[in-house]
Short mmCIF file of C-alpha atoms in Angstrom, two decimals:
data_model
loop_
_atom_site.label_atom_id
_atom_site.label_comp_id
_atom_site.label_asym_id
_atom_site.label_seq_id
_atom_site.Cartn_x
_atom_site.Cartn_y
_atom_site.Cartn_z
CA MET F 1372 5.69 31.40 17.99
CA ALA F 1373 3.75 31.59 21.20
CA HIS F 1374 3.83 28.43 23.26
CA GLU F 1375 0.51 26.68 23.56
CA GLY F 1376 -0.79 26.18 27.04
CA ARG F 1377 -1.55 22.64 27.99
CA ASP F 1378 -5.12 21.77 27.13
CA THR F 1379 -7.26 19.27 28.88
CA PRO F 1380 -9.18 16.99 26.50
CA THR F 1381 -12.46 18.46 25.27
CA ALA F 1382 -15.33 17.71 27.60
CA GLY F 1383 -17.31 14.73 26.45
CA LEU F 1384 -14.67 13.82 23.87
CA GLY F 1385 -11.54 13.27 25.90
CA SER F 1386 -12.11 9.57 26.46
CA ASP F 1387 -12.75 9.06 22.75
CA LEU F 1388 -9.97 11.19 21.33
CA ALA F 1389 -7.17 10.68 23.82
CA VAL F 1390 -7.04 6.91 23.35
CA ALA F 1391 -6.30 4.62 20.43
CA ALA F 1392 -9.23 5.61 18.25
CA GLY F 1393 -9.29 5.01 14.52
CA PRO F 1394 -10.59 7.50 11.95
CA MET F 1395 -14.13 6.10 12.13
CA GLU F 1396 -14.26 6.58 15.90
CA VAL F 1397 -12.78 10.05 15.58
CA LEU F 1398 -15.29 11.12 12.97
CA LEU F 1399 -18.26 9.78 14.88
CA ALA F 1400 -17.09 10.95 18.30
CA TRP F 1401 -16.74 14.52 17.08
CA GLN F 1402 -19.69 14.83 14.75
CA THR F 1403 -22.23 13.02 16.90
CA ALA F 1404 -21.28 14.61 20.22
CA GLY F 1405 -24.37 16.51 21.28
CA SER F 1406 -22.51 19.03 23.41
CA ALA F 1407 -19.94 19.72 20.70
CA ALA F 1408 -22.07 19.80 17.58
CA GLY F 1409 -25.58 20.86 16.71
CA PRO F 1410 -27.86 18.48 14.78
CA GLU F 1411 -26.88 20.08 11.48
CA HIS F 1412 -23.24 19.08 12.07
CA ARG F 1413 -23.84 15.43 12.93
CA VAL F 1414 -23.44 12.48 10.58
CA SER F 1415 -24.84 8.98 10.83
CA PRO F 1416 -22.59 5.91 11.04
CA ARG F 1417 -23.52 5.08 7.43
CA VAL F 1418 -22.40 8.49 6.16
CA ALA F 1419 -19.22 8.27 8.25
CA ALA F 1420 -18.50 4.84 6.77
CA ARG F 1421 -18.93 6.18 3.25
CA ILE F 1422 -16.66 9.13 3.94
CA LEU F 1423 -13.97 6.79 5.21
CA GLY F 1424 -14.67 4.35 2.38
CA SER F 1425 -13.38 6.98 -0.02
CA ILE F 1426 -9.90 6.42 1.42
CA PRO F 1427 -7.87 3.42 0.16
CA ALA F 1428 -7.68 0.58 2.69
CA GLY F 1429 -3.90 0.78 2.97
CA THR F 1430 -4.02 4.50 3.66
CA ARG F 1431 -6.73 3.95 6.28
CA ARG F 1432 -4.57 1.40 8.07
CA ALA F 1433 -1.55 3.69 8.09
CA TYR F 1434 -3.58 6.70 9.18
CA THR F 1435 -5.27 4.72 11.95
CA ALA F 1436 -1.88 3.71 13.36
CA ASP F 1437 -0.61 7.28 13.08
CA TRP F 1438 -3.71 8.74 14.71
CA THR F 1439 -3.44 6.22 17.55
CA ARG F 1440 0.15 7.28 18.13
CA PHE F 1441 -0.84 10.95 18.11
CA THR F 1442 -3.82 10.67 20.45
CA THR F 1443 -1.85 8.52 22.89
CA TRP F 1444 0.88 11.16 22.98
CA CYS F 1445 -1.72 13.92 23.42
CA ALA F 1446 -3.24 12.12 26.41
CA VAL F 1447 0.14 11.87 28.13
CA ALA F 1448 1.10 15.45 27.23
CA GLU F 1449 -2.35 16.75 28.23
CA ARG F 1450 -2.92 18.37 24.86
CA ARG F 1451 -6.00 18.41 22.69
CA ALA F 1452 -5.91 16.09 19.68
CA LEU F 1453 -8.92 17.34 17.74
CA PRO F 1454 -8.70 20.10 16.84
CA CYS F 1455 -5.02 20.49 17.63
CA THR F 1456 -2.85 23.56 17.29
CA ALA F 1457 0.27 24.15 15.22
CA GLU F 1458 2.32 24.03 18.42
CA THR F 1459 0.91 20.64 19.42
CA LEU F 1460 1.66 19.32 15.96
CA ALA F 1461 5.27 20.53 16.08
CA GLU F 1462 5.79 19.15 19.59
CA PHE F 1463 4.43 15.75 18.57
CA ILE F 1464 6.57 15.54 15.44
CA SER F 1465 9.65 16.44 17.46
CA ALA F 1466 8.77 13.81 20.06
CA VAL F 1467 8.45 11.00 17.52
CA ALA F 1468 11.62 12.19 15.76
CA ASP F 1469 13.42 11.64 19.06
CA GLN F 1470 12.26 8.02 18.87
CA GLY F 1471 14.21 7.53 15.64
CA TYR F 1472 11.42 7.38 13.07
CA ALA F 1473 12.43 8.04 9.46
CA PRO F 1474 11.64 11.53 8.12
CA ALA F 1475 9.26 10.00 5.57
CA SER F 1476 7.29 8.43 8.43
CA LEU F 1477 7.05 11.81 10.14
CA GLY F 1478 5.68 13.31 6.94
CA ARG F 1479 3.06 10.59 6.72
CA MET F 1480 2.02 11.16 10.36
CA LEU F 1481 1.67 14.86 9.64
CA ALA F 1482 -0.54 14.12 6.63
CA ALA F 1483 -2.63 11.66 8.65
CA ILE F 1484 -3.35 14.14 11.43
CA ARG F 1485 -4.36 16.86 9.00
CA SER F 1486 -6.50 14.45 6.97
CA ILE F 1487 -8.44 13.36 10.04
CA HIS F 1488 -9.04 17.00 10.92
CA ARG F 1489 -10.37 17.50 7.41
CA LEU F 1490 -12.62 14.43 7.68
CA GLY F 1491 -13.98 15.67 10.98
CA GLY F 1492 -14.78 19.10 9.55
CA GLN F 1493 -12.19 20.76 11.77
CA PRO F 1494 -9.82 23.61 10.88
CA LEU F 1495 -6.49 22.29 9.66
CA PRO F 1496 -3.60 22.95 12.03
CA ASP F 1497 -0.84 24.97 10.39
CA ASN F 1498 2.02 22.63 9.55
CA THR F 1499 4.78 25.21 8.96
CA ALA F 1500 6.49 24.61 12.30
CA ALA F 1501 6.10 20.83 12.12
CA SER F 1502 7.56 20.79 8.59
CA ALA F 1503 10.51 22.86 9.84
CA VAL F 1504 11.08 20.27 12.57
CA ILE F 1505 11.20 17.51 9.95
CA LYS F 1506 13.63 19.51 7.80
CA CYS F 1507 15.96 20.08 10.75
CA TYR F 1508 15.67 16.41 11.71
CA ARG F 1509 16.76 15.38 8.21
CA ASN F 1510 19.84 17.57 8.56
CA GLU F 1511 20.60 16.13 11.99
CA ARG F 1512 20.45 12.59 10.64
CA ALA F 1513 22.61 13.46 7.64
CA ALA F 1514 25.23 15.05 9.92
CA ALA F 1515 25.21 11.88 12.03
CA GLY F 1516 25.75 9.72 8.95
CA ILE F 1517 22.24 8.28 8.93
CA ALA F 1518 20.62 7.87 5.52
CA ASN F 1519 17.29 9.61 5.09
CA THR F 1520 16.13 7.34 2.29
CA HIS F 1521 13.79 4.54 3.30
CA ARG F 1522 14.51 0.95 2.33
CA ARG F 1523 12.71 0.17 -0.90
CA ALA F 1524 11.29 -3.14 -2.00
CA VAL F 1525 13.48 -5.07 -4.41
CA ALA F 1526 12.31 -4.74 -8.02
CA LEU F 1527 11.67 -8.35 -9.03
CA SER F 1528 13.43 -9.27 -12.27
CA VAL F 1529 11.93 -11.70 -14.79
CA ARG F 1530 14.56 -14.25 -13.78
CA GLN F 1531 13.60 -13.92 -10.12
CA LEU F 1532 9.91 -14.05 -11.02
CA ARG F 1533 10.49 -17.39 -12.75
CA GLN F 1534 12.30 -18.64 -9.65
CA LEU F 1535 9.32 -17.73 -7.50
CA VAL F 1536 6.78 -19.26 -9.86
CA ALA F 1537 8.78 -22.50 -9.97
CA ALA F 1538 8.97 -22.54 -6.16
CA CYS F 1539 5.19 -22.32 -5.73
CA GLU F 1540 4.83 -26.10 -5.81
CA LEU F 1541 7.57 -26.72 -3.23
CA PRO F 1542 6.40 -27.85 0.22
CA THR F 1543 5.87 -25.12 2.78
CA LEU F 1544 8.25 -26.94 5.14
CA PRO F 1545 11.26 -29.09 4.17
CA ASP F 1546 10.15 -32.71 3.80
CA GLY F 1547 6.56 -31.55 4.27
CA PRO F 1548 3.58 -32.62 2.16
CA LEU F 1549 3.11 -31.26 -1.33
CA ARG F 1550 1.00 -28.14 -1.51
CA PRO F 1551 -2.56 -28.61 -2.85
CA PRO F 1552 -2.86 -27.86 -6.60
CA PRO F 1553 -5.32 -24.97 -6.07
CA ALA F 1554 -2.79 -23.17 -3.84
CA VAL F 1555 -0.06 -23.61 -6.44
CA ALA F 1556 -2.27 -22.31 -9.26
CA ARG F 1557 -3.46 -19.34 -7.21
CA ASP F 1558 0.01 -18.33 -6.05
CA ARG F 1559 1.44 -18.47 -9.55
CA LEU F 1560 -1.30 -16.21 -10.86
CA VAL F 1561 -0.85 -13.77 -7.95
CA LEU F 1562 2.84 -13.44 -8.82
CA VAL F 1563 2.63 -13.21 -12.58
CA LEU F 1564 -0.54 -11.14 -12.87
CA GLY F 1565 0.71 -8.81 -10.13
CA TRP F 1566 3.99 -8.32 -12.01
CA ALA F 1567 2.33 -7.88 -15.42
CA MET F 1568 -0.27 -5.44 -14.08
CA MET F 1569 2.34 -3.58 -11.99
CA ALA F 1570 -0.32 -4.07 -9.35
CA ARG F 1571 -0.67 -2.69 -5.87
CA ARG F 1572 -1.42 -5.31 -3.23
CA GLY F 1573 -4.87 -3.83 -2.60
CA GLU F 1574 -5.70 -4.00 -6.31
CA LEU F 1575 -4.97 -7.74 -6.40
CA HIS F 1576 -7.02 -8.27 -3.25
CA ALA F 1577 -10.03 -6.41 -4.72
CA LEU F 1578 -10.14 -8.21 -8.09
CA ASP F 1579 -13.24 -10.23 -8.92
CA LEU F 1580 -13.51 -12.98 -11.52
CA GLN F 1581 -15.72 -10.78 -13.67
CA ASP F 1582 -12.98 -8.12 -13.75
CA VAL F 1583 -10.82 -10.36 -15.95
CA SER F 1584 -11.69 -11.06 -19.59
CA GLU F 1585 -9.77 -13.18 -22.06
CA VAL F 1586 -9.49 -11.49 -25.46
CA ALA F 1587 -7.64 -12.28 -28.67
CA ASN F 1588 -4.39 -10.62 -27.57
CA GLY F 1589 -4.37 -11.76 -23.96
CA LEU F 1590 -6.27 -10.54 -20.90
CA GLU F 1591 -8.08 -7.34 -20.07
CA VAL F 1592 -8.20 -6.63 -16.34
CA LEU F 1593 -10.51 -3.99 -14.93
CA VAL F 1594 -9.07 -2.21 -11.90
CA ARG F 1595 -12.27 -0.73 -10.54
CA ARG F 1596 -10.51 1.64 -8.18
CA SER F 1597 -6.91 2.54 -7.49
CA LYS F 1598 -4.86 4.98 -5.46
CA THR F 1599 -4.86 7.42 -8.38
CA ASP F 1600 -8.52 6.76 -9.26
CA GLN F 1601 -10.37 7.67 -6.09
CA GLY F 1602 -13.50 8.42 -8.12
CA ALA F 1603 -13.62 4.72 -9.12
CA HIS F 1604 -13.90 5.45 -12.84
CA GLY F 1605 -11.99 2.24 -13.53
CA HIS F 1606 -8.85 1.45 -15.49
CA LEU F 1607 -8.65 -1.33 -18.09
CA VAL F 1608 -5.22 -2.97 -18.12
CA ALA F 1609 -4.14 -4.95 -21.18
CA ILE F 1610 -2.01 -8.02 -20.39
CA PRO F 1611 -0.48 -9.79 -23.42
CA TYR F 1612 0.51 -13.45 -23.63
CA GLY F 1613 3.85 -14.41 -22.12
CA ARG F 1614 6.57 -16.07 -24.15
CA GLU F 1615 7.05 -18.90 -21.64
CA ALA F 1616 4.28 -21.06 -20.21
CA LEU F 1617 5.66 -20.71 -16.68
CA THR F 1618 5.18 -16.93 -16.70
CA CYS F 1619 2.32 -16.52 -19.17
CA PRO F 1620 -0.50 -14.59 -17.46
CA VAL F 1621 -3.13 -16.01 -19.82
CA ARG F 1622 -2.22 -19.66 -19.24
CA LEU F 1623 -2.02 -19.14 -15.49
CA TRP F 1624 -5.38 -17.33 -15.50
CA ARG F 1625 -6.95 -20.26 -17.34
CA ALA F 1626 -5.50 -22.77 -14.88
CA TRP F 1627 -6.84 -20.91 -11.83
CA SER F 1628 -10.22 -19.93 -13.27
CA ASP F 1629 -10.80 -23.51 -14.47
CA LEU F 1630 -10.09 -24.79 -10.96
CA LEU F 1631 -12.58 -22.31 -9.53
CA ALA F 1632 -15.20 -23.19 -12.13
CA GLY F 1633 -14.74 -26.87 -11.29
CA THR F 1634 -15.93 -26.10 -7.75
CA GLY F 1635 -18.85 -24.01 -8.99
CA ILE F 1636 -17.18 -20.62 -8.45
CA THR F 1637 -17.68 -18.38 -11.48
CA THR F 1638 -18.24 -14.98 -9.85
CA GLY F 1639 -16.94 -13.09 -6.85
CA ALA F 1640 -13.41 -12.87 -5.51
CA LEU F 1641 -10.63 -13.84 -7.91
CA PHE F 1642 -8.01 -14.66 -5.29
CA ARG F 1643 -9.29 -16.86 -2.49
CA ARG F 1644 -8.03 -18.69 0.54
CA VAL F 1645 -7.03 -22.31 -0.01
CA HIS F 1646 -7.21 -24.66 2.96
CA ARG F 1647 -4.65 -27.40 3.54
CA SER F 1648 -7.16 -29.91 2.27
CA GLY F 1649 -7.33 -28.02 -1.03
CA ARG F 1650 -10.78 -26.62 -0.31
CA ILE F 1651 -11.22 -23.13 -1.76
CA GLY F 1652 -12.61 -20.51 0.60
CA ASP F 1653 -13.56 -16.86 0.51
CA ARG F 1654 -11.63 -13.76 -0.57
CA LEU F 1655 -7.95 -13.65 0.26
CA SER F 1656 -7.05 -10.64 2.39
CA ASP F 1657 -4.41 -8.19 1.26
CA GLN F 1658 -2.30 -9.49 4.16
CA GLY F 1659 -2.74 -12.92 2.58
CA ILE F 1660 -1.20 -11.54 -0.63
CA TYR F 1661 1.80 -10.40 1.42
CA THR F 1662 2.11 -13.82 3.06
CA ILE F 1663 2.06 -15.64 -0.28
CA ILE F 1664 4.89 -13.54 -1.69
CA ARG F 1665 6.98 -13.75 1.49
CA ASP F 1666 6.57 -17.52 1.80
CA VAL F 1667 7.27 -18.25 -1.86
CA ALA F 1668 10.38 -16.05 -1.71
CA ASP F 1669 11.59 -18.11 1.26
CA ARG F 1670 11.01 -21.39 -0.58
CA ALA F 1671 12.84 -20.02 -3.63
CA GLY F 1672 15.86 -19.10 -1.52
CA LEU F 1673 15.24 -15.37 -1.93
CA GLY F 1674 13.83 -14.68 1.52
CA GLY F 1675 16.71 -12.44 2.55
CA SER F 1676 16.47 -10.14 -0.46
CA ASP F 1677 13.66 -7.88 0.81
CA ILE F 1678 11.08 -9.18 -1.66
CA ARG F 1679 7.56 -8.08 -0.76
CA PRO F 1680 4.32 -7.27 -2.64
CA HIS F 1681 5.62 -3.97 -3.98
CA SER F 1682 8.44 -5.95 -5.62
CA LEU F 1683 5.91 -7.10 -8.23
CA ARG F 1684 4.89 -3.53 -9.03
CA ALA F 1685 8.46 -2.22 -9.10
CA GLY F 1686 9.63 -5.26 -11.06
CA GLY F 1687 6.99 -4.88 -13.75
CA ALA F 1688 7.92 -1.23 -14.24
CA THR F 1689 11.68 -1.82 -14.39
CA GLY F 1690 11.25 -4.89 -16.58
CA ALA F 1691 9.16 -2.90 -19.04
CA TYR F 1692 11.74 -0.09 -19.15
CA LEU F 1693 14.56 -2.56 -19.74
CA GLY F 1694 12.47 -3.95 -22.58
CA GLY F 1695 12.34 -0.51 -24.22
CA ALA F 1696 8.96 0.78 -23.03
CA ASP F 1697 8.41 4.52 -22.72
CA ALA F 1698 8.23 5.93 -19.18
CA MET F 1699 4.86 7.58 -19.81
CA LEU F 1700 3.33 4.31 -21.05
CA ILE F 1701 4.77 2.46 -18.07
CA GLY F 1702 3.22 5.00 -15.72
CA ARG F 1703 -0.20 4.75 -17.32
CA HIS F 1704 -0.11 0.95 -17.43
CA GLY F 1705 0.74 0.87 -13.72
CA ARG F 1706 -1.80 3.57 -12.82
CA TRP F 1707 0.78 6.09 -11.65
CA ARG F 1708 0.14 9.77 -12.14
CA ASP F 1709 1.81 11.31 -15.18
CA GLY F 1710 5.31 12.41 -14.24
CA SER F 1711 5.33 10.21 -11.14
CA ARG F 1712 8.56 10.53 -9.18
CA THR F 1713 8.28 6.84 -8.33
CA VAL F 1714 8.46 5.79 -11.98
CA LEU F 1715 11.27 8.25 -12.63
CA GLY F 1716 13.10 6.76 -9.65
CA TYR F 1717 12.89 3.26 -11.17
CA ILE F 1718 14.29 4.63 -14.42
CA ARG F 1719 17.12 6.45 -12.65
CA ASP F 1720 18.09 3.22 -10.91
CA ILE F 1721 18.50 1.55 -14.29
CA ASP F 1722 20.11 4.49 -16.08
CA ARG F 1723 22.66 4.95 -13.31
CA TRP F 1724 24.56 2.05 -14.88
CA ALA F 1725 22.97 1.35 -18.25
CA HIS F 1726 23.52 4.92 -19.45
CA ASN F 1727 26.35 5.99 -17.18
CA PRO F 1728 28.06 9.10 -18.63
CA LEU F 1729 31.50 7.64 -17.84
CA HIS F 1730 31.12 4.56 -20.03
CA GLY F 1731 32.83 6.31 -22.93
CA ALA F 1732 35.17 8.51 -20.91
CA GLY F 1733 38.21 6.28 -21.42
CA LEU F 1734 39.26 5.87 -17.78
#
């Protein structure tokens, strides 16, 4: 492969693209640059916002961080970021590999760079060489005794879920004041509904009160958009009653929605900030969801067990499989694609011991 000569940043775009710009800035800088694009190739900020709005918030955050890393490296290396060449891509991936990033992170960076090229209407850089770099890097790590698997969130068992729910009313600090009742009710519903829905953090954050309906058999929750439903067709999730009051989604939904109604809130965000005084505020951020789960895990004595928001999703899937549910039904309930490797991975983790082929070998 011919080595790419060092490029200076594109005139008129260098200051925008060689610094920590997010996808919105990249899209606008390229497609509104008069010297780089004719009027027929420009988009307005509103159109750019809608294009980027088609990407899940979590993916946007990750891609923004990855693009920032790439453009910063390009500025130092005096290479063009947009459009970049296959050689630049391979050099960048090798450079970040030398910093010790996991192979999966390199793959995500590669996807981010190509996606931003696609958003900006630019030709995609060939990723053959960069992919080869990642493959070789995997082998180097394996030879050095470094695992290539990334640390996964703990799948929260029903027993652990009950521990967390019980800990919601404990003070935030030892010997501190009791937590306000609205915070306790909200946190319990976040935990149990998240587990029962096998929800992504962003899905919980986006729920509105009108997305949840109580029906004869339990709750119906409308997920208006998910990672596997980018067209926002919607997915209706059925949540049956729980056997125990402490972890019954319906009872916890009633407790929280009644509290909201008592303050005049009957529409809008389902999960909201709760101030120390007990006053209920506006929509809870997805980072707020993370904080709730982390803090409750600490109060329950499970803070060192790598419990995080994805633990609810993984726990719901593994709990359902242990209860005898079919893998395909689990995948559809949790809004995974049919045949998802993630769901199959949860099942393999269980089957490794539950259906170990050596159980009857007579050792």
